[in-house]
């Protein structure tokens, strides 16, 4: 398993504020290259545009990870999961983020600024970025997902 080298973040207008704070937080960690894929304000935008952009970026390399933020995280996850090779998980707790990485090999974390406070969002991102896929019995299950989408 390759270590995470780069993390991209993207949000729509409903997640812009939380994205800005999380970009700064992840940069402060100093462990990852951080890429901000927008949006750059609270002006109304269409969330699919940002989910598509981030999913394409993450799918390029296995050591890429992503964080998508909208009002609830659900819209972003629905769009991102349409992209081949993306395993996006909406997480409302650090425990969910831990299991999304360990058991599902999630490569995109989806958050909702309207439903997740800033401190909790930081804890969730920490859990997501600092856990790894366990493989084993989980790899067998994930192989079925790959087969469905004809992934390598």
Short mmCIF file of C-alpha atoms in Angstrom, two decimals:
data_model
loop_
_atom_site.label_atom_id
_atom_site.label_comp_id
_atom_site.label_asym_id
_atom_site.label_seq_id
_atom_site.Cartn_x
_atom_site.Cartn_y
_atom_site.Cartn_z
CA UNK A 1 0.00 0.00 0.00
CA UNK A 2 1.50 3.30 -1.08
CA UNK A 3 1.38 6.12 1.48
CA UNK A 4 -0.84 9.09 0.79
CA UNK A 5 1.20 11.76 -0.95
CA UNK A 6 -1.40 14.30 -2.02
CA UNK A 7 -4.85 15.36 -0.89
CA UNK A 8 -7.22 17.41 -3.02
CA UNK A 9 -10.15 19.28 -1.56
CA UNK A 10 -13.16 20.68 -3.38
CA UNK A 11 -16.47 22.12 -2.30
CA UNK A 12 -19.55 23.82 -3.57
CA UNK A 13 -20.80 27.08 -2.06
CA UNK A 14 -22.38 25.22 0.89
CA UNK A 15 -19.01 23.72 1.85
CA UNK A 16 -16.69 26.59 0.96
CA UNK A 17 -16.07 27.79 4.53
CA UNK A 18 -15.24 24.34 5.88
CA UNK A 19 -13.02 23.60 2.87
CA UNK A 20 -10.92 26.70 3.51
CA UNK A 21 -10.38 25.68 7.13
CA UNK A 22 -9.53 22.09 6.22
CA UNK A 23 -7.08 23.15 3.50
CA UNK A 24 -5.23 25.24 6.09
CA UNK A 25 -5.34 22.43 8.63
CA UNK A 26 -3.98 19.76 6.27
CA UNK A 27 -1.25 22.13 5.04
CA UNK A 28 -0.26 22.69 8.69
CA UNK A 29 0.22 18.92 9.13
CA UNK A 30 3.05 19.13 6.60
CA UNK A 31 2.69 15.48 5.57
CA UNK A 32 0.80 15.88 2.31
CA UNK A 33 0.76 17.98 -0.82
CA UNK A 34 -2.54 19.87 -0.68
CA UNK A 35 -4.44 20.77 -3.84
CA UNK A 36 -7.44 23.13 -3.68
CA UNK A 37 -9.79 22.42 -6.60
CA UNK A 38 -12.33 25.13 -5.70
CA UNK A 39 -14.82 26.69 -5.32
CA UNK A 40 -13.37 29.98 -4.26
CA UNK A 41 -16.39 31.72 -2.72
CA UNK A 42 -19.89 31.26 -1.32
CA UNK A 43 -21.41 32.22 -4.68
CA UNK A 44 -23.79 29.52 -5.91
CA UNK A 45 -22.17 26.79 -8.03
CA UNK A 46 -23.16 23.29 -9.11
CA UNK A 47 -21.71 20.58 -6.84
CA UNK A 48 -21.35 17.98 -9.63
CA UNK A 49 -18.74 20.14 -11.36
CA UNK A 50 -16.45 19.97 -8.32
CA UNK A 51 -17.11 16.30 -7.53
CA UNK A 52 -16.27 15.34 -11.12
CA UNK A 53 -13.08 17.41 -11.07
CA UNK A 54 -11.88 15.90 -7.79
CA UNK A 55 -12.82 12.32 -8.74
CA UNK A 56 -10.83 12.58 -11.96
CA UNK A 57 -7.83 13.92 -10.02
CA UNK A 58 -7.97 11.18 -7.35
CA UNK A 59 -8.39 8.40 -9.92
CA UNK A 60 -5.05 9.31 -11.54
CA UNK A 61 -2.87 7.70 -8.84
CA UNK A 62 -3.44 5.35 -5.90
CA UNK A 63 -1.59 7.68 -3.54
CA UNK A 64 -4.06 10.50 -4.23
CA UNK A 65 -6.92 11.12 -1.80
CA UNK A 66 -9.75 13.60 -1.83
CA UNK A 67 -12.11 15.48 0.44
CA UNK A 68 -15.40 16.82 -0.93
CA UNK A 69 -17.62 19.17 1.04
CA UNK A 70 -21.15 20.32 0.33
CA UNK A 71 -24.16 20.88 2.57
CA UNK A 72 -24.52 17.25 3.67
CA UNK A 73 -21.83 15.35 1.75
CA UNK A 74 -24.44 13.19 0.04
CA UNK A 75 -24.60 14.97 -3.31
CA UNK A 76 -20.83 14.98 -3.66
CA UNK A 77 -20.61 11.27 -2.79
CA UNK A 78 -23.30 10.31 -5.29
CA UNK A 79 -21.47 12.08 -8.11
CA UNK A 80 -17.95 10.97 -7.13
CA UNK A 81 -19.00 7.33 -6.88
CA UNK A 82 -20.07 7.37 -10.54
CA UNK A 83 -16.39 7.72 -11.46
CA UNK A 84 -14.49 4.47 -12.07
CA UNK A 85 -12.06 3.70 -9.26
CA UNK A 86 -13.57 6.09 -6.75
CA UNK A 87 -14.77 4.89 -3.38
CA UNK A 88 -16.34 7.93 -1.75
CA UNK A 89 -17.70 7.71 1.79
CA UNK A 90 -19.89 10.17 3.66
CA UNK A 91 -18.60 10.17 7.23
CA UNK A 92 -20.16 11.83 10.27
CA UNK A 93 -17.64 10.49 12.81
CA UNK A 94 -13.96 9.68 13.07
CA UNK A 95 -14.92 6.05 13.61
CA UNK A 96 -16.78 5.94 10.29
CA UNK A 97 -13.78 7.53 8.55
CA UNK A 98 -11.45 4.98 10.13
CA UNK A 99 -13.55 2.06 8.93
CA UNK A 100 -14.09 3.62 5.51
CA UNK A 101 -10.30 3.53 5.05
CA UNK A 102 -9.55 0.25 6.84
CA UNK A 103 -12.41 -1.85 5.46
CA UNK A 104 -13.53 -0.14 2.24
CA UNK A 105 -10.28 1.46 1.05
CA UNK A 106 -12.18 4.71 0.57
CA UNK A 107 -10.18 7.27 -1.37
CA UNK A 108 -12.61 10.19 -1.13
CA UNK A 109 -14.08 11.56 2.08
CA UNK A 110 -17.36 13.47 1.82
CA UNK A 111 -18.38 15.93 4.50
CA UNK A 112 -21.36 18.19 5.07
CA UNK A 113 -20.70 21.68 6.41
CA UNK A 114 -24.35 22.07 7.40
CA UNK A 115 -24.30 18.91 9.54
CA UNK A 116 -20.69 18.60 10.79
CA UNK A 117 -19.00 21.18 13.00
CA UNK A 118 -15.47 22.37 12.42
CA UNK A 119 -13.81 20.43 15.27
CA UNK A 120 -15.52 17.19 14.30
CA UNK A 121 -14.62 17.74 10.64
CA UNK A 122 -10.94 18.01 11.61
CA UNK A 123 -11.16 14.76 13.63
CA UNK A 124 -12.83 12.99 10.71
CA UNK A 125 -10.18 14.20 8.25
CA UNK A 126 -7.43 13.08 10.65
CA UNK A 127 -8.92 9.61 10.90
CA UNK A 128 -9.33 9.40 7.14
CA UNK A 129 -5.79 10.49 6.33
CA UNK A 130 -4.03 8.49 9.04
CA UNK A 131 -5.60 5.08 8.51
CA UNK A 132 -4.81 2.50 5.85
CA UNK A 133 -6.64 -0.29 4.11
CA UNK A 134 -6.30 -3.57 6.02
CA UNK A 135 -6.68 -5.86 3.00
CA UNK A 136 -7.33 -9.52 3.90
CA UNK A 137 -11.02 -10.36 4.00
CA UNK A 138 -11.78 -6.78 2.99
CA UNK A 139 -9.71 -7.17 -0.20
CA UNK A 140 -11.88 -10.09 -1.27
CA UNK A 141 -14.98 -7.92 -0.91
CA UNK A 142 -13.40 -4.96 -2.64
CA UNK A 143 -12.38 -7.22 -5.54
CA UNK A 144 -16.10 -7.75 -6.20
CA UNK A 145 -16.57 -4.00 -6.44
CA UNK A 146 -13.62 -3.70 -8.84
CA UNK A 147 -15.07 -6.48 -10.96
CA UNK A 148 -18.37 -4.61 -11.18
CA UNK A 149 -16.66 -1.52 -12.53
CA UNK A 150 -14.00 -3.46 -14.45
CA UNK A 151 -11.15 -1.84 -12.54
CA UNK A 152 -7.64 -3.21 -12.35
#
